[in-house]
PDB file of C-alpha atoms in Angstrom:
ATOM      1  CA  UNK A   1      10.316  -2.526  18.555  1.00 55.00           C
ATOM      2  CA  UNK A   2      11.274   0.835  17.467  1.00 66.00           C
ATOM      3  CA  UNK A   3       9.270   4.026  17.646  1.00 84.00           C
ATOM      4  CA  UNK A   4       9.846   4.499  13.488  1.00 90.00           C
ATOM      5  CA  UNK A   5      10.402   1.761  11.353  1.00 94.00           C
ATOM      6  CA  UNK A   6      10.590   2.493   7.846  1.00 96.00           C
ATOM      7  CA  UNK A   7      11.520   1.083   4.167  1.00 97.00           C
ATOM      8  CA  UNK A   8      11.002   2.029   0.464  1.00 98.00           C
ATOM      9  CA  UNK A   9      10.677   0.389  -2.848  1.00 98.00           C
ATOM     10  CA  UNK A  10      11.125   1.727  -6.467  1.00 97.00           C
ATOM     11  CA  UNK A  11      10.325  -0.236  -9.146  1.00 96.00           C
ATOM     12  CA  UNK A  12       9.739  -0.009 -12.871  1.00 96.00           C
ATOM     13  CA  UNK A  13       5.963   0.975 -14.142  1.00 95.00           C
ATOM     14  CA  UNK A  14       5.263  -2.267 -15.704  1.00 94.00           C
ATOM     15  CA  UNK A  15       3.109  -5.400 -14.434  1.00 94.00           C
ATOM     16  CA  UNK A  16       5.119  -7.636 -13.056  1.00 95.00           C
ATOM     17  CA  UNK A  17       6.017  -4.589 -10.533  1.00 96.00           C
ATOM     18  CA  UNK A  18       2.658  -5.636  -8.974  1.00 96.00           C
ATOM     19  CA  UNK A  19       3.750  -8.428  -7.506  1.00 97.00           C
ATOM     20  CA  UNK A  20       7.114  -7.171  -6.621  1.00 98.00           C
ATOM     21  CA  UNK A  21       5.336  -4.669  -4.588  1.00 98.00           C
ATOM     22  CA  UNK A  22       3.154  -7.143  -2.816  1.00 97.00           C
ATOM     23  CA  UNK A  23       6.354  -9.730  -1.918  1.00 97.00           C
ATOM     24  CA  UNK A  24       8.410  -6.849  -0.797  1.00 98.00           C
ATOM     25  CA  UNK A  25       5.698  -5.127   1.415  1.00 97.00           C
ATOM     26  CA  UNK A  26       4.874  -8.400   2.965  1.00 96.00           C
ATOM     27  CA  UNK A  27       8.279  -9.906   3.959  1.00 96.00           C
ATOM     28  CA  UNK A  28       9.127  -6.297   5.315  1.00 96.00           C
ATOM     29  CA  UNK A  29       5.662  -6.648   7.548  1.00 94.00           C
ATOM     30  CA  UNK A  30       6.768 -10.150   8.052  1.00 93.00           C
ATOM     31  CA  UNK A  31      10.180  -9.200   9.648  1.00 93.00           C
ATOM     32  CA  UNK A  32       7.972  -6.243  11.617  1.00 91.00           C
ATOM     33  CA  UNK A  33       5.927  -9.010  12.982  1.00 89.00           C
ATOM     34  CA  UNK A  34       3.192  -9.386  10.945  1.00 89.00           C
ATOM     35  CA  UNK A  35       3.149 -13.120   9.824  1.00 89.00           C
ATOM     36  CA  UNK A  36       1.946 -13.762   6.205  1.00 86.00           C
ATOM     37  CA  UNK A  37      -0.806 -15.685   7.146  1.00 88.00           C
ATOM     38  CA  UNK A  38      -3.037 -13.473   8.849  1.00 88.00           C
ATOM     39  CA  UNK A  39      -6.444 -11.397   7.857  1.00 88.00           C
ATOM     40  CA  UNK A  40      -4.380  -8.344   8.447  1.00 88.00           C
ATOM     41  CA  UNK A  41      -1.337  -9.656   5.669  1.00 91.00           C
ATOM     42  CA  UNK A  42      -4.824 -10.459   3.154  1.00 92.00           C
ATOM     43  CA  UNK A  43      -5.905  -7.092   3.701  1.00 91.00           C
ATOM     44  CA  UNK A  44      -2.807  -5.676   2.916  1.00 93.00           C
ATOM     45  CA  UNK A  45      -1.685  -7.731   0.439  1.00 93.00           C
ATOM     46  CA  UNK A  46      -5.160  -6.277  -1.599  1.00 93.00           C
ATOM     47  CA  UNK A  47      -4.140  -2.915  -0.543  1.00 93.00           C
ATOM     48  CA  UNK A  48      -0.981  -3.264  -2.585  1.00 96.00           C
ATOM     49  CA  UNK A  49      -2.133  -4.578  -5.497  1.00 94.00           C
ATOM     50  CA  UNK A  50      -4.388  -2.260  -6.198  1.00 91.00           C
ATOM     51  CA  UNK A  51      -2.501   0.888  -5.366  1.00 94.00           C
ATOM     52  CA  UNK A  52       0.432  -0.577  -7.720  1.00 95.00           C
ATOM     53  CA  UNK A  53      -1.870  -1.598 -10.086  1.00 92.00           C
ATOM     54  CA  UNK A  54      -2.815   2.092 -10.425  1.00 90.00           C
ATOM     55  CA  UNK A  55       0.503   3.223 -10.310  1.00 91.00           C
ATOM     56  CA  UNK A  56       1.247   1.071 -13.272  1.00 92.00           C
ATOM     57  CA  UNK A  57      -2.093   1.387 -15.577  1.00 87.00           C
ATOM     58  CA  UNK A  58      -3.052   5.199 -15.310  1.00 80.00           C
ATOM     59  CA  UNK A  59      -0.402   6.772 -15.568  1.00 77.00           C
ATOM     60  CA  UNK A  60       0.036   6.352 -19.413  1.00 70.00           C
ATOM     61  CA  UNK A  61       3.877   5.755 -19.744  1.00 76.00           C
ATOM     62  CA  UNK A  62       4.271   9.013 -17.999  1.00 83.00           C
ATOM     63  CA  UNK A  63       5.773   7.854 -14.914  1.00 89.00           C
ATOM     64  CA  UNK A  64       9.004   5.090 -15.874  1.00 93.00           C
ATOM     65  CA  UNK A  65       9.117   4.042 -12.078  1.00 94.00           C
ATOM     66  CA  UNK A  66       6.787   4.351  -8.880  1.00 96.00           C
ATOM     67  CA  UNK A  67       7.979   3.905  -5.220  1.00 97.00           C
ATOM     68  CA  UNK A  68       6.197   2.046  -2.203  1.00 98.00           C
ATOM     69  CA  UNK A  69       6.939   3.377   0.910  1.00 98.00           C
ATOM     70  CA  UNK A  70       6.039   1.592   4.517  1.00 97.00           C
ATOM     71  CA  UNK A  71       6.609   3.067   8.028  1.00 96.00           C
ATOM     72  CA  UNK A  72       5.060   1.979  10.841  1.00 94.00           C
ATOM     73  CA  UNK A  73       4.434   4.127  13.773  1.00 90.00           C
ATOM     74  CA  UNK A  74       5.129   3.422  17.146  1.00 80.00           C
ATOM     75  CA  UNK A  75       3.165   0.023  17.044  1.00 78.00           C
ATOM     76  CA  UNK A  76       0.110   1.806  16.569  1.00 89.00           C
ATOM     77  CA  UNK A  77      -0.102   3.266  12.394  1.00 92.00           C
ATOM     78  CA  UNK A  78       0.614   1.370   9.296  1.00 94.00           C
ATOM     79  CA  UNK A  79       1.061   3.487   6.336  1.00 96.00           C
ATOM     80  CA  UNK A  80       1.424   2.528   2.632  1.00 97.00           C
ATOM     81  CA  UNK A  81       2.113   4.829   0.088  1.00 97.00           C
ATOM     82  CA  UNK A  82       2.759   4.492  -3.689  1.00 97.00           C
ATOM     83  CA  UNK A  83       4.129   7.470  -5.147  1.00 96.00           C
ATOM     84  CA  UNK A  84       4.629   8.153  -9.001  1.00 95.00           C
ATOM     85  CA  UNK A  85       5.170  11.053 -11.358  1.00 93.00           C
ATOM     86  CA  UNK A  86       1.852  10.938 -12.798  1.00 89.00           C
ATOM     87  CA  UNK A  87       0.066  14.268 -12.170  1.00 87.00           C
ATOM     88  CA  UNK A  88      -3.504  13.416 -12.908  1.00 86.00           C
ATOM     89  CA  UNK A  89      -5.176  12.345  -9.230  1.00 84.00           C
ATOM     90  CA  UNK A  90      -7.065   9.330  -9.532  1.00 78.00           C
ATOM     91  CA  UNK A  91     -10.764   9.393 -10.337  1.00 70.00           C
ATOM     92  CA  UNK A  92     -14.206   7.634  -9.034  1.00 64.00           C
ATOM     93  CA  UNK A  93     -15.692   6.263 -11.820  1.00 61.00           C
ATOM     94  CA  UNK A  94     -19.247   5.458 -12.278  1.00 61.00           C
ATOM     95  CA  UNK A  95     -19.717   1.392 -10.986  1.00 59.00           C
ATOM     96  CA  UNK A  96     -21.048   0.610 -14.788  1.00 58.00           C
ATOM     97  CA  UNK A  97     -22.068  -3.433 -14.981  1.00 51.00           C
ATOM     98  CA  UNK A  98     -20.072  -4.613 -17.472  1.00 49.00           C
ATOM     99  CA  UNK A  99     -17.076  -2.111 -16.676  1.00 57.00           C
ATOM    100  CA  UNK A 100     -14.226  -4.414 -15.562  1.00 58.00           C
ATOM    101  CA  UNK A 101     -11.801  -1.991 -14.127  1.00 59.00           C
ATOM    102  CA  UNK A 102     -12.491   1.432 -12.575  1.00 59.00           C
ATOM    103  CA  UNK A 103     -13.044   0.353  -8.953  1.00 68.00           C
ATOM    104  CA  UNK A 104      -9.509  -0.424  -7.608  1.00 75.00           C
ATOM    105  CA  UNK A 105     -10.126   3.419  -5.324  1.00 79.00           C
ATOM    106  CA  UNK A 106     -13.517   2.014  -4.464  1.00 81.00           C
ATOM    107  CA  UNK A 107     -12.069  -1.574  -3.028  1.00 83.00           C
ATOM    108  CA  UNK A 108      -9.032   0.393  -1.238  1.00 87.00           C
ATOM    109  CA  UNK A 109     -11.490   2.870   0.165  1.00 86.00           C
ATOM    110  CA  UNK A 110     -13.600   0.010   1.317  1.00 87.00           C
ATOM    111  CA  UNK A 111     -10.549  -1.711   2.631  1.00 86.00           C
ATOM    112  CA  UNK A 112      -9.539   1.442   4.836  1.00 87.00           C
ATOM    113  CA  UNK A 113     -12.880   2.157   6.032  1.00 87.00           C
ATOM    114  CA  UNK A 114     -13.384  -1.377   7.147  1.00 89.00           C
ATOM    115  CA  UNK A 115      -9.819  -1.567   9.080  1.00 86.00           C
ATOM    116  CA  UNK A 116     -10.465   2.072  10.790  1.00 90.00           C
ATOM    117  CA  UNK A 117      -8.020   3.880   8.245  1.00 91.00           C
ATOM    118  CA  UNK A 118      -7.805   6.553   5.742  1.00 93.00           C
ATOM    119  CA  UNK A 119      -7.132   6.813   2.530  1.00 92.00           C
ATOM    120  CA  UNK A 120      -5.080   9.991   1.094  1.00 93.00           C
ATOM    121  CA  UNK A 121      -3.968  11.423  -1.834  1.00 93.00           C
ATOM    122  CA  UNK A 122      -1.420  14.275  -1.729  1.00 95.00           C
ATOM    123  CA  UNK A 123       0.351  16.311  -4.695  1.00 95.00           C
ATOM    124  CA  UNK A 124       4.395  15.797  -4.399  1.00 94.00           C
ATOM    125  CA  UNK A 125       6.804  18.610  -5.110  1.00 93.00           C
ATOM    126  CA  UNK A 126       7.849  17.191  -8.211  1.00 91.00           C
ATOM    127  CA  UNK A 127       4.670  17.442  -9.790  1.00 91.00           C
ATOM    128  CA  UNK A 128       3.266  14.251  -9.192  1.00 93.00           C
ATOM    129  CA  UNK A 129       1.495  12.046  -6.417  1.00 95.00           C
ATOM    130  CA  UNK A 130       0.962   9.740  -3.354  1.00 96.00           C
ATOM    131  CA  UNK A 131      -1.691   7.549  -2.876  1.00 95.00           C
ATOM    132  CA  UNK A 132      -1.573   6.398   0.676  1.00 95.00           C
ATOM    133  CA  UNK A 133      -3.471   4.472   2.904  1.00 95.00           C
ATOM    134  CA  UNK A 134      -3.027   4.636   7.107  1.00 94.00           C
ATOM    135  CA  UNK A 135      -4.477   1.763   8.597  1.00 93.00           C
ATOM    136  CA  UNK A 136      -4.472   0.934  13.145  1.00 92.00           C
ATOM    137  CA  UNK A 137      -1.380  -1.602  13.256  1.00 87.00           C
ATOM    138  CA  UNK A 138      -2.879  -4.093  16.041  1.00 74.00           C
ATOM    139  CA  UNK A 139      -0.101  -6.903  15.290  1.00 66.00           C
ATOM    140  CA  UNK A 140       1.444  -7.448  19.081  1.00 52.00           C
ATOM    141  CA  UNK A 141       5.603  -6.595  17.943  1.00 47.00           C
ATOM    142  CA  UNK A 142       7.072  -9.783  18.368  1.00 52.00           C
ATOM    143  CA  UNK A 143      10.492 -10.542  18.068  1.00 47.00           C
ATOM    144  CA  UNK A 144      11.316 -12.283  14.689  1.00 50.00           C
ATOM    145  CA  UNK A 145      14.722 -14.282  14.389  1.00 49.00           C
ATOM    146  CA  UNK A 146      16.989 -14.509  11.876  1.00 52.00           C
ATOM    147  CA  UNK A 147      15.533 -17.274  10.287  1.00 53.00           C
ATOM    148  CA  UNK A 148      12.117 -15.085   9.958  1.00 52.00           C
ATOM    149  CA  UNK A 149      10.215 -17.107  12.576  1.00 53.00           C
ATOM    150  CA  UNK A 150       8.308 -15.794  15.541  1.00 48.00           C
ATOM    151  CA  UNK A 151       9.656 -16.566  19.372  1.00 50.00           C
ATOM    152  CA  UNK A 152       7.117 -17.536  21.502  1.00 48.00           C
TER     153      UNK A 152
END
């Protein structure tokens, strides 16, 4: 496999983005070797949808698109950012009982801490920002044919 593999999404803010998101992050990790069926894919698949989810509910119509981005270091660092236009930086809220959103940050955080990643959130140039999560790829790169299966 490649030292650098990389590949990038933009999509509108809307809901059915969220899913989008998830099917293009996971047939790109797919054709990077990691199969669809793992812990790993579940993990990631969470990841996803709730960083897009984000993207798409707090910024208040102020960002039209947002853009996934996956590289993959060297077989040994997955990162996932979703970058939109939004300047606010996303907030912890307060865990209230019968609050039914507010803890997407807290389940990605959770997410990263359990895998041995990071979560980060940088300013872009443009004003707005990246919410990004680094997690230790430990998929063994395995060659993936055209027809997207593994070879032994």
């Amino acid at each position: 496999m490649a030292d650098h593999l990389e590949a990038s999404v933009t999509l509108p803010s809307e809901p059915a983005s969220v899913s989008a998101a998830r099917t293009y992050v996971l047939s790109t990790l797919a054709e990077w070797g990691l199969p669809s069926t793992t812990d790993a894919a579940e993990t990631v698949r969470l990841i996803v949808s709730e960083l897009t989810t984000n993207a798409v509910q707090h910024t208040l119509g102020q960002s039209p698109t947002f853009t996934v981005d996956i590289e993959l270091e060297r077989d040994e660092h997955l990162r996932i950012g979703v970058t939109d236009s939004h300047p606010r930086f996303p907030k912890r809220l307060p865990a209230a009982v019968q609050q039914d959103n507010g803890r997407g940050m807290v389940i990605i955080r959770w997410l990263a801490a359990e895998c041995g990643g990071k979560l980060r959130v940088r300013p872009t140039l443009e004003g707005g920002k990246t919410v990004s999560i680094e997690l230790p790829w430990t998929v063994p790169a395995q060659p993936v044919t055209a027809a997207g299966q593994q070879e032994p």
